[in-house]
Short mmCIF file of C-alpha atoms and ligand atoms in Angstrom, two decimals:
data_model
loop_
_atom_site.label_atom_id
_atom_site.label_comp_id
_atom_site.label_asym_id
_atom_site.label_seq_id
_atom_site.Cartn_x
_atom_site.Cartn_y
_atom_site.Cartn_z
CA MET A 1 214.19 94.99 -22.40
CA ASN A 2 210.63 95.17 -23.84
CA PRO A 3 209.42 91.87 -24.84
CA SER A 4 207.49 93.28 -27.26
CA SER A 5 210.69 94.16 -29.15
CA LEU A 6 211.49 90.54 -29.14
CA GLU A 7 209.27 90.15 -32.15
CA ALA A 8 211.06 91.33 -35.32
CA HIS A 9 213.38 90.16 -38.32
CA ASN A 10 210.57 89.15 -41.28
CA ARG A 11 212.65 86.66 -43.17
CA ASP A 12 210.86 84.76 -46.05
CA THR A 13 211.25 81.70 -46.20
CA THR A 14 208.88 79.78 -48.14
CA GLY A 15 210.86 79.56 -51.55
CA ARG A 16 207.72 79.09 -53.68
CA GLU A 17 208.09 80.07 -56.93
CA ALA A 18 204.81 81.90 -57.92
CA ALA A 19 201.27 82.34 -55.82
CA GLY A 20 200.47 79.01 -54.66
CA ILE A 21 202.75 77.28 -57.51
CA ARG A 22 205.20 74.97 -55.68
CA ARG A 23 207.37 72.57 -58.34
CA GLN A 24 210.41 71.93 -56.07
CA ILE A 25 211.25 71.07 -52.87
CA ALA A 26 214.84 71.97 -51.66
CA GLY A 27 215.64 71.81 -55.62
CA VAL A 28 214.24 68.24 -56.24
CA SER A 29 211.06 68.13 -58.42
CA VAL A 30 207.80 67.48 -56.30
CA ALA A 31 206.07 65.69 -59.47
CA ASP A 32 209.47 63.23 -59.50
CA LEU A 33 209.68 62.77 -55.46
CA ALA A 34 205.94 62.06 -55.94
CA GLN A 35 206.44 59.23 -58.78
CA GLN A 36 209.47 58.17 -57.16
CA TYR A 37 208.23 57.57 -53.61
CA GLY A 38 204.85 57.52 -53.80
CA THR A 39 202.05 59.91 -51.84
CA PRO A 40 201.32 60.85 -49.36
CA LEU A 41 204.95 61.61 -48.53
CA TYR A 42 207.05 63.67 -46.09
CA ALA A 43 210.12 65.06 -47.45
CA TYR A 44 212.94 67.24 -45.32
CA ASP A 45 215.32 70.10 -46.26
CA ALA A 46 218.46 69.17 -44.72
CA GLU A 47 220.10 72.66 -45.25
CA MET A 48 216.91 74.08 -43.83
CA ILE A 49 217.32 72.05 -40.60
CA ARG A 50 221.35 72.81 -40.35
CA ARG A 51 220.32 76.71 -40.81
CA ARG A 52 217.44 76.73 -37.94
CA CYS A 53 220.45 74.74 -35.83
CA ARG A 54 223.06 77.56 -36.84
CA ASP A 55 220.22 80.41 -35.44
CA LEU A 56 221.14 78.85 -32.16
CA THR A 57 224.75 78.75 -31.52
CA ALA A 58 225.10 81.55 -29.21
CA TRP A 59 223.42 79.35 -26.66
CA ASP A 60 225.85 76.72 -24.58
CA THR A 61 223.93 74.23 -25.67
CA VAL A 62 220.75 73.47 -28.23
CA ARG A 63 219.17 70.50 -27.36
CA PHE A 64 216.20 68.88 -29.29
CA ALA A 65 213.06 68.08 -28.73
CA GLN A 66 212.90 64.99 -30.65
CA LYS A 67 209.10 64.74 -30.33
CA ALA A 68 209.32 66.87 -33.20
CA CYS A 69 210.48 65.04 -35.77
CA SER A 70 212.42 61.84 -34.74
CA ASN A 71 213.35 60.39 -37.91
CA LEU A 72 216.68 58.80 -37.39
CA ALA A 73 218.05 60.62 -40.43
CA VAL A 74 217.21 63.91 -39.19
CA LEU A 75 218.04 63.12 -35.38
CA ASN A 76 221.73 61.86 -36.97
CA LEU A 77 221.83 65.24 -39.41
CA ILE A 78 220.80 67.55 -36.18
CA ARG A 79 223.80 65.34 -34.04
CA GLY A 80 226.02 66.37 -36.81
CA ALA A 81 225.44 70.22 -36.22
CA GLY A 82 226.07 69.87 -32.49
CA VAL A 83 223.14 69.47 -31.13
CA MET A 84 221.94 67.62 -28.16
CA VAL A 85 218.73 65.44 -27.93
CA ASP A 86 215.79 65.34 -25.28
CA ALA A 87 213.94 62.09 -24.80
CA VAL A 88 210.40 61.73 -23.05
CA SER A 89 209.98 57.87 -23.78
CA VAL A 90 212.13 54.70 -23.89
CA GLY A 91 211.39 54.92 -27.76
CA GLU A 92 212.96 58.50 -27.93
CA ILE A 93 215.93 57.21 -25.84
CA HIS A 94 216.49 54.28 -28.35
CA ARG A 95 216.21 56.55 -31.24
CA ALA A 96 218.98 58.93 -29.87
CA LEU A 97 221.23 56.20 -29.41
CA ALA A 98 220.57 54.83 -32.96
CA ALA A 99 221.07 58.23 -34.42
CA GLY A 100 224.66 58.05 -32.61
CA TYR A 101 224.10 59.80 -29.45
CA SER A 102 226.37 58.59 -26.38
CA PRO A 103 224.08 57.93 -23.42
CA HIS A 104 225.76 60.35 -20.99
CA THR A 105 228.97 62.64 -20.24
CA SER A 106 232.29 61.82 -19.92
CA GLY A 107 235.12 63.22 -18.62
CA THR A 108 235.03 66.26 -15.85
CA PRO A 109 235.17 69.55 -16.62
CA ALA A 110 238.71 71.78 -15.99
CA ALA A 111 238.24 74.21 -13.15
CA ASP A 112 236.28 77.41 -13.98
CA SER A 113 235.09 75.48 -17.09
CA LEU A 114 231.50 75.09 -17.92
CA PRO A 115 229.86 71.56 -16.52
CA PRO A 116 229.76 69.02 -18.82
CA VAL A 117 227.00 68.62 -21.05
CA HIS A 118 224.53 65.57 -21.00
CA PRO A 119 224.06 64.14 -24.67
CA ILE A 120 220.69 62.69 -23.85
CA VAL A 121 218.00 64.21 -21.48
CA TYR A 122 215.02 61.95 -20.26
CA THR A 123 212.24 64.62 -19.74
CA ALA A 124 209.28 63.71 -18.62
CA ASP A 125 206.56 64.06 -15.55
CA ILE A 126 206.48 60.41 -14.90
CA PHE A 127 208.56 57.28 -15.46
CA ASP A 128 206.81 54.63 -16.88
CA ARG A 129 208.74 51.25 -15.70
CA GLU A 130 210.74 50.74 -18.67
CA SER A 131 211.98 54.18 -19.38
CA LEU A 132 213.05 54.06 -15.30
CA ASP A 133 214.85 50.52 -16.41
CA ALA A 134 216.37 52.29 -19.49
CA VAL A 135 217.82 55.32 -17.75
CA ALA A 136 219.06 53.27 -14.52
CA MET A 137 220.81 50.99 -16.80
CA LEU A 138 222.36 53.31 -19.36
CA GLY A 139 223.31 56.30 -17.16
CA ILE A 140 221.33 58.78 -18.52
CA HIS A 141 220.46 62.24 -16.78
CA THR A 142 216.59 62.76 -15.80
CA ASN A 143 214.66 65.96 -16.04
CA CYS A 144 212.55 65.67 -13.23
CA GLY A 145 208.78 66.68 -13.89
CA SER A 146 207.44 65.11 -10.12
CA ALA A 147 208.70 64.79 -6.77
CA ASP A 148 207.41 60.99 -6.99
CA MET A 149 210.37 60.26 -9.87
CA LEU A 150 212.86 61.75 -7.51
CA GLU A 151 212.34 58.50 -5.25
CA GLN A 152 211.90 56.29 -7.87
CA LEU A 153 215.30 57.11 -9.53
CA ALA A 154 216.92 57.46 -5.69
CA GLN A 155 216.07 53.33 -5.13
CA ARG A 156 217.52 52.76 -8.69
CA VAL A 157 220.34 54.91 -8.81
CA PRO A 158 221.32 56.07 -5.60
CA GLY A 159 223.30 59.40 -5.24
CA SER A 160 222.38 60.84 -8.54
CA SER A 161 222.00 64.05 -9.82
CA VAL A 162 219.31 65.58 -11.43
CA THR A 163 217.67 68.55 -12.96
CA LEU A 164 214.12 69.73 -11.57
CA ARG A 165 211.14 71.02 -14.59
CA VAL A 166 209.28 73.82 -12.78
CA ASN A 167 206.15 74.85 -13.40
CA PRO A 168 206.39 78.38 -12.81
CA GLY A 169 202.61 78.97 -12.65
CA PHE A 170 201.88 80.56 -15.94
CA GLY A 171 202.36 79.28 -19.21
CA HIS A 172 201.40 79.94 -22.90
CA GLY A 173 201.17 78.18 -26.29
CA HIS A 174 199.47 78.47 -29.69
CA SER A 175 196.57 76.46 -28.57
CA GLN A 176 195.35 75.70 -24.72
CA LYS A 177 196.61 72.11 -25.56
CA THR A 178 200.00 73.38 -26.30
CA ASN A 179 200.18 75.58 -23.01
CA THR A 180 202.37 73.63 -20.20
CA GLY A 181 202.47 76.12 -17.30
CA GLY A 182 200.01 77.36 -14.67
CA GLU A 183 197.31 74.97 -12.96
CA GLY A 184 195.57 73.69 -16.21
CA SER A 185 198.72 71.99 -16.61
CA LYS A 186 200.16 68.48 -15.55
CA HIS A 187 203.56 69.62 -16.18
CA GLY A 188 206.54 70.52 -14.14
CA ILE A 189 206.75 70.88 -10.28
CA TRP A 190 204.58 73.23 -8.78
CA HIS A 191 207.04 76.30 -8.15
CA GLU A 192 205.54 76.57 -4.56
CA ASP A 193 206.60 73.17 -4.12
CA ILE A 194 210.05 74.03 -4.01
CA PRO A 195 211.49 73.83 -0.64
CA GLU A 196 209.59 70.64 -0.37
CA VAL A 197 210.98 68.61 -3.20
CA LEU A 198 214.45 70.01 -2.26
CA LYS A 199 213.83 68.27 0.97
CA ARG A 200 212.61 65.22 -0.56
CA ALA A 201 215.67 65.00 -3.13
CA GLU A 202 217.94 65.24 -0.16
CA TRP A 203 216.09 62.58 1.87
CA ALA A 204 216.04 60.42 -1.24
CA GLY A 205 220.25 61.50 -1.60
CA LEU A 206 219.81 63.18 -4.96
CA SER A 207 221.39 66.71 -6.00
CA VAL A 208 219.81 69.25 -8.24
CA SER A 209 222.27 70.17 -10.55
CA GLY A 210 220.34 72.05 -13.22
CA LEU A 211 216.28 74.08 -13.52
CA HIS A 212 214.63 73.35 -16.43
CA MET A 213 211.39 75.66 -17.24
CA HIS A 214 208.78 75.10 -20.43
CA ILE A 215 205.80 77.06 -20.48
CA GLY A 216 204.06 75.67 -24.10
CA SER A 217 204.92 75.26 -27.22
CA GLY A 218 204.40 77.92 -29.86
CA ALA A 219 204.57 80.89 -27.75
CA ASP A 220 205.11 84.30 -28.58
CA LEU A 221 208.56 85.23 -27.18
CA SER A 222 206.63 88.08 -24.90
CA HIS A 223 205.74 84.93 -22.62
CA LEU A 224 208.67 83.19 -23.09
CA ALA A 225 210.81 86.24 -22.24
CA GLU A 226 208.73 86.29 -18.73
CA VAL A 227 210.08 82.50 -17.55
CA ALA A 228 213.89 84.08 -17.18
CA GLY A 229 212.74 86.11 -14.07
CA SER A 230 210.71 83.19 -12.73
CA LEU A 231 213.58 80.44 -13.27
CA GLU A 232 216.45 83.37 -11.44
CA ARG A 233 213.84 83.34 -8.21
CA VAL A 234 213.63 79.38 -8.38
CA ALA A 235 217.33 79.03 -9.18
CA ILE A 236 218.16 80.78 -5.76
CA GLU A 237 215.79 79.13 -3.74
CA ILE A 238 217.70 75.90 -5.20
CA GLY A 239 221.37 77.64 -4.69
CA ARG A 240 225.21 76.77 -5.28
CA SER A 241 224.20 72.92 -6.45
CA LEU A 242 222.83 74.33 -9.90
CA THR A 243 225.26 74.13 -12.66
CA MET A 244 222.37 74.50 -15.39
CA ILE A 245 219.51 76.11 -16.43
CA SER A 246 217.02 75.72 -19.53
CA ALA A 247 214.66 77.67 -21.36
CA GLY A 248 212.99 75.16 -22.35
CA GLY A 249 211.51 74.86 -25.95
CA GLY A 250 208.00 77.07 -27.88
CA LEU A 251 210.25 79.25 -30.11
CA PRO A 252 207.68 80.05 -32.59
CA VAL A 253 207.93 79.59 -36.29
CA PRO A 254 205.85 81.61 -39.01
CA TYR A 255 203.42 79.61 -40.39
CA LYS A 256 201.27 82.38 -41.75
CA PRO A 257 202.08 85.00 -44.51
CA GLY A 258 203.08 88.10 -42.45
CA GLU A 259 203.82 85.87 -39.16
CA VAL A 260 207.57 86.76 -38.58
CA HIS A 261 210.67 85.46 -36.60
CA ALA A 262 211.42 86.01 -33.30
CA ASP A 263 214.17 88.31 -32.36
CA LEU A 264 216.59 85.36 -31.41
CA ALA A 265 219.64 87.55 -30.94
CA GLY A 266 217.26 89.66 -28.03
CA TYR A 267 215.86 86.35 -26.44
CA PHE A 268 219.66 85.05 -26.24
CA GLN A 269 220.47 88.43 -24.43
CA LEU A 270 217.70 88.10 -21.93
CA TRP A 271 218.65 84.49 -20.94
CA ASP A 272 222.50 85.50 -20.98
CA ASP A 273 221.83 88.11 -18.53
CA THR A 274 219.90 85.78 -16.39
CA ARG A 275 222.31 83.02 -16.88
CA LYS A 276 225.40 85.75 -15.87
CA LYS A 277 223.25 86.69 -12.65
CA LEU A 278 223.11 83.42 -11.24
CA GLU A 279 227.29 82.80 -11.74
CA ALA A 280 227.95 86.07 -10.11
CA THR A 281 225.49 84.86 -6.76
CA PHE A 282 227.16 81.27 -6.86
CA GLY A 283 230.64 81.84 -8.04
CA HIS A 284 230.54 79.29 -10.45
CA ARG A 285 229.69 78.67 -14.21
CA ILE A 286 226.35 78.09 -15.31
CA ARG A 287 225.65 75.83 -18.38
CA LEU A 288 222.50 77.38 -20.47
CA GLU A 289 220.43 75.39 -22.15
CA ILE A 290 217.94 75.84 -24.81
CA GLU A 291 215.34 72.87 -26.07
CA PRO A 292 213.29 73.75 -29.41
CA GLY A 293 211.69 71.05 -31.41
CA ARG A 294 209.52 73.16 -33.49
CA TYR A 295 212.13 75.61 -34.44
CA LEU A 296 214.31 73.12 -36.00
CA THR A 297 211.90 71.45 -38.15
CA ALA A 298 209.17 72.63 -38.84
CA GLU A 299 210.14 74.82 -41.81
CA SER A 300 212.10 71.68 -43.36
CA GLY A 301 209.02 69.65 -44.13
CA PHE A 302 206.70 69.29 -46.71
CA VAL A 303 203.77 66.43 -47.23
CA VAL A 304 203.66 65.99 -51.00
CA THR A 305 199.78 64.66 -51.92
CA GLU A 306 198.11 64.08 -54.75
CA VAL A 307 194.74 65.21 -55.30
CA ARG A 308 192.32 62.67 -56.04
CA ALA A 309 188.91 64.37 -56.34
CA ILE A 310 187.07 67.47 -56.73
CA LYS A 311 183.55 68.17 -55.88
CA SER A 312 181.43 70.85 -55.11
CA GLN A 313 178.42 69.91 -51.87
CA GLY A 314 175.71 73.00 -52.85
CA SER A 315 178.09 76.24 -52.94
CA ARG A 316 181.36 74.73 -51.47
CA LYS A 317 184.16 73.77 -53.66
CA TYR A 318 186.54 70.68 -52.22
CA LEU A 319 189.74 69.18 -53.19
CA LEU A 320 190.21 65.76 -51.75
CA VAL A 321 193.76 64.45 -51.05
CA ASP A 322 195.44 61.35 -50.77
CA ALA A 323 196.56 62.51 -47.06
CA GLY A 324 194.22 62.85 -43.90
CA PHE A 325 194.72 63.49 -40.57
CA ASN A 326 196.24 60.23 -40.30
CA THR A 327 199.05 61.71 -42.19
CA LEU A 328 199.22 65.54 -40.60
CA ALA A 329 197.24 65.77 -37.61
CA ARG A 330 197.60 69.55 -36.22
CA PRO A 331 194.62 71.28 -37.92
CA VAL A 332 192.18 68.71 -36.69
CA LEU A 333 193.74 68.95 -33.30
CA TYR A 334 194.57 72.55 -32.74
CA GLY A 335 192.82 74.11 -35.97
CA SER A 336 196.48 74.83 -37.30
CA TRP A 337 196.76 77.26 -40.59
CA HIS A 338 199.20 75.51 -42.91
CA PRO A 339 200.71 76.73 -46.40
CA MET A 340 199.78 74.66 -49.30
CA SER A 341 200.38 74.97 -52.84
CA LEU A 342 199.69 73.45 -55.92
CA CYS A 343 202.11 71.54 -58.41
CA PRO A 344 200.48 71.25 -61.58
CA THR A 345 201.23 67.92 -63.12
CA ALA A 346 202.52 68.17 -66.51
CA MET A 347 199.57 66.75 -68.77
CA HIS A 348 197.72 69.57 -67.50
CA ALA A 349 199.92 72.65 -66.21
CA GLY A 350 198.70 75.45 -68.16
CA ALA A 351 195.92 74.93 -65.29
CA ALA A 352 198.35 76.61 -63.18
CA ASP A 353 198.22 79.96 -65.06
CA GLY A 354 194.60 80.26 -64.84
CA PRO A 355 192.51 82.02 -61.93
CA PHE A 356 192.91 81.15 -58.37
CA GLU A 357 189.65 79.40 -56.49
CA GLU A 358 188.43 79.06 -52.94
CA VAL A 359 188.39 75.69 -51.74
CA ALA A 360 188.21 73.09 -48.68
CA VAL A 361 190.88 70.71 -48.50
CA GLY A 362 190.19 67.37 -47.15
CA GLY A 363 191.54 63.80 -47.37
CA PRO A 364 190.58 59.82 -47.41
CA LEU A 365 189.07 59.21 -43.84
CA CYS A 366 185.78 58.07 -43.12
CA GLU A 367 185.37 61.37 -40.66
CA SER A 368 184.28 64.49 -41.38
CA GLY A 369 187.12 66.21 -39.32
CA ASP A 370 189.47 65.29 -42.21
CA ILE A 371 189.77 68.75 -43.11
CA PHE A 372 193.45 70.77 -43.46
CA THR A 373 191.84 73.85 -44.23
CA GLN A 374 189.58 73.75 -40.75
CA GLN A 375 189.77 76.54 -37.76
CA ASP A 376 189.77 75.33 -34.02
CA GLY A 377 186.62 73.71 -33.30
CA GLY A 378 186.44 72.27 -36.62
CA PHE A 379 184.68 74.98 -38.40
CA VAL A 380 185.50 74.08 -42.28
CA GLU A 381 187.09 77.05 -44.04
CA THR A 382 188.14 77.52 -47.49
CA ARG A 383 191.66 78.40 -48.80
CA SER A 384 192.71 80.75 -51.97
CA LEU A 385 194.35 78.31 -54.36
CA PRO A 386 195.15 78.15 -58.38
CA CYS A 387 192.94 76.09 -59.93
CA ALA A 388 193.62 72.44 -59.82
CA THR A 389 192.73 69.08 -61.79
CA VAL A 390 192.86 65.68 -60.45
CA GLY A 391 196.26 64.31 -60.24
CA ASP A 392 198.00 67.57 -59.25
CA TYR A 393 200.17 67.50 -56.12
CA LEU A 394 199.23 69.50 -53.13
CA VAL A 395 202.13 70.28 -50.80
CA ILE A 396 201.11 71.12 -47.32
CA GLU A 397 204.07 73.29 -45.89
CA ILE A 398 205.89 73.79 -42.52
CA ALA A 399 204.89 70.80 -41.69
CA GLY A 400 208.24 69.20 -40.17
CA ALA A 401 207.75 69.50 -36.81
CA TYR A 402 204.64 67.56 -34.91
CA GLY A 403 203.25 66.31 -38.68
CA PHE A 404 204.88 62.47 -39.25
CA ALA A 405 205.58 62.29 -35.53
CA MET A 406 201.73 62.61 -34.67
CA ALA A 407 200.81 60.46 -37.64
CA SER A 408 198.91 57.22 -36.72
CA ASN A 409 197.40 54.40 -38.73
CA TYR A 410 193.83 55.20 -38.31
CA ASN A 411 191.59 53.74 -41.11
CA SER A 412 194.27 51.03 -41.83
CA LYS A 413 196.22 53.65 -43.52
CA PRO A 414 200.30 52.95 -43.90
CA LEU A 415 202.45 55.82 -42.25
CA PRO A 416 203.87 57.70 -45.18
CA ALA A 417 207.68 57.47 -46.50
CA GLU A 418 210.49 59.96 -45.39
CA VAL A 419 212.82 61.19 -47.89
CA LEU A 420 215.59 63.59 -46.66
CA ILE A 421 216.69 65.69 -49.76
CA ASP A 422 220.35 67.53 -49.06
CA ALA A 423 222.49 68.81 -51.94
CA GLY A 424 219.47 68.70 -54.63
CA LYS A 425 219.52 64.59 -53.84
CA ALA A 426 216.87 63.18 -52.15
CA ARG A 427 217.34 59.75 -49.86
CA LEU A 428 214.51 57.40 -48.66
CA VAL A 429 214.48 57.52 -44.92
CA ARG A 430 211.70 55.61 -43.82
CA ALA A 431 209.87 53.34 -46.54
CA ARG A 432 205.81 54.10 -46.25
CA GLN A 433 204.33 51.05 -44.23
CA THR A 434 203.18 47.96 -46.27
CA PRO A 435 199.72 45.99 -45.28
CA GLU A 436 201.71 43.40 -43.55
CA ASP A 437 203.29 46.15 -41.38
CA LEU A 438 199.40 47.25 -40.45
CA VAL A 439 198.91 44.05 -38.88
CA ARG A 440 202.24 42.96 -37.45
CA GLY A 441 201.81 41.46 -34.05
CA GLU A 442 198.16 40.72 -34.18
CA THR A 443 196.24 37.33 -34.38
CA CYS A 444 192.90 36.14 -35.53
N1 LLP N 501 210.45 70.96 -24.42
C1 LLP N 501 209.52 70.37 -23.78
C2 LLP N 501 209.58 69.60 -22.28
C3 LLP N 501 208.46 69.76 -24.40
O1 LLP N 501 207.46 69.36 -23.89
C4 LLP N 501 208.54 70.53 -25.81
C5 LLP N 501 207.09 70.35 -26.17
C6 LLP N 501 209.34 70.99 -26.40
C7 LLP N 501 210.36 71.38 -25.58
C8 LLP N 501 209.25 71.32 -27.34
O2 LLP N 501 208.44 72.37 -27.94
P1 LLP N 501 208.60 73.19 -29.08
O3 LLP N 501 209.90 74.06 -29.29
O4 LLP N 501 208.84 72.53 -30.42
O5 LLP N 501 207.37 74.09 -28.93
N2 LLP N 501 201.96 68.71 -31.11
C9 LLP N 501 201.79 70.47 -31.01
C10 LLP N 501 203.37 70.83 -30.08
C11 LLP N 501 203.17 70.00 -28.68
C12 LLP N 501 204.30 70.15 -27.81
C13 LLP N 501 204.94 69.09 -26.80
N3 LLP N 501 206.18 69.84 -26.16
C14 LLP N 501 201.72 71.00 -32.03
O6 LLP N 501 202.01 70.35 -33.14
O7 LLP N 501 201.84 72.30 -32.33
#
């Protein structure tokens, strides 16, 4: 298959009413959401998450990388869609359990069927002491990104079976900061070290039942497609103990107009072929997993903000809203581009019929980098938006992955509320932090 043919299928998922204007999110009025829950606010469209889960049903296991969006209501919804979960910390293990996931698999498979699935997998490059305690106590399956983890696990849980996360020597991401392969990345066990690591696993009394490669986040599919060949070579080195392979995450989503959804059927076919070759070589069934984060939740999420000031600095006009990089960090971290639309308020609804203007959009923080319209490197750029008035709402879109999950309390700003919209009804799934929350645990 030609990897470049994997980029295909332009599906419009923006759902905006008119250029630059959005009055509803999943059938609920933006103004009502803002008035009822306050701004800034994260709102998620439940049906969009379900739809993205359904897109991947060809895979034996879809495992949600919850680091993208770990609100309990979102995890519970994703669990209901038959999707398993990944955890990178004790906190994420705790969230998975609180959302109803079982800590470990139960039952033994019938002969000739797929091996049982691990509902929660701990994937990391280290065990901190708390995560080792939790994994040992709860019997959670581990995907090891360093050889040291093998001995540490063996001491606590002798005879475990583990998955190895392998760095194939190359990677790709939407930013250098999200590229998780190659020498520039700390992630995974280096592919050339596999023979040595297998010896260490054997000495430690562990069996290697799975192989996982995740080369980066927001990669393009032509790079992701190269992973299948690498995984196949490493799988042969590991041998017949393997019963599971994982393609990792990284599936891109279209953020900018003109960007397209990836050809998921072609991508699955590539991995299914790899799995079948390994099944033929080993003479037993192999479970095929995929581990998306962004793909399942990015398009479901919206940040609702209120325009609080409009000013010009020389020739450049700024819209200042009440969300900042404490709310959504992707623009300041990676120069990420998010669609934005305006929801004019009733008082000056006519403004939306007026002309567009070029504006830079920033937030309330005391730092120049607090700008949503910036390129990688911090260069401020402008966006063409309908003319706004103070009091209008600005909606930042495709913010459901690595949005709230990377929000912070910088400038002692409270974490925003989160609501889940399902069947036209919004439900508060995380309350906005209070001033008391901000100082909890501190003493003078
Ligand atoms: N599996 C592992 C082991 C990962 O480390 C990640 C993401 C995923 C799966 C899911 O990758 P995804 O399907 O979401 O691309 N904060 C960055 C993304 C960091 C991704 C970290 N690891 C951003 O906002 O773009």
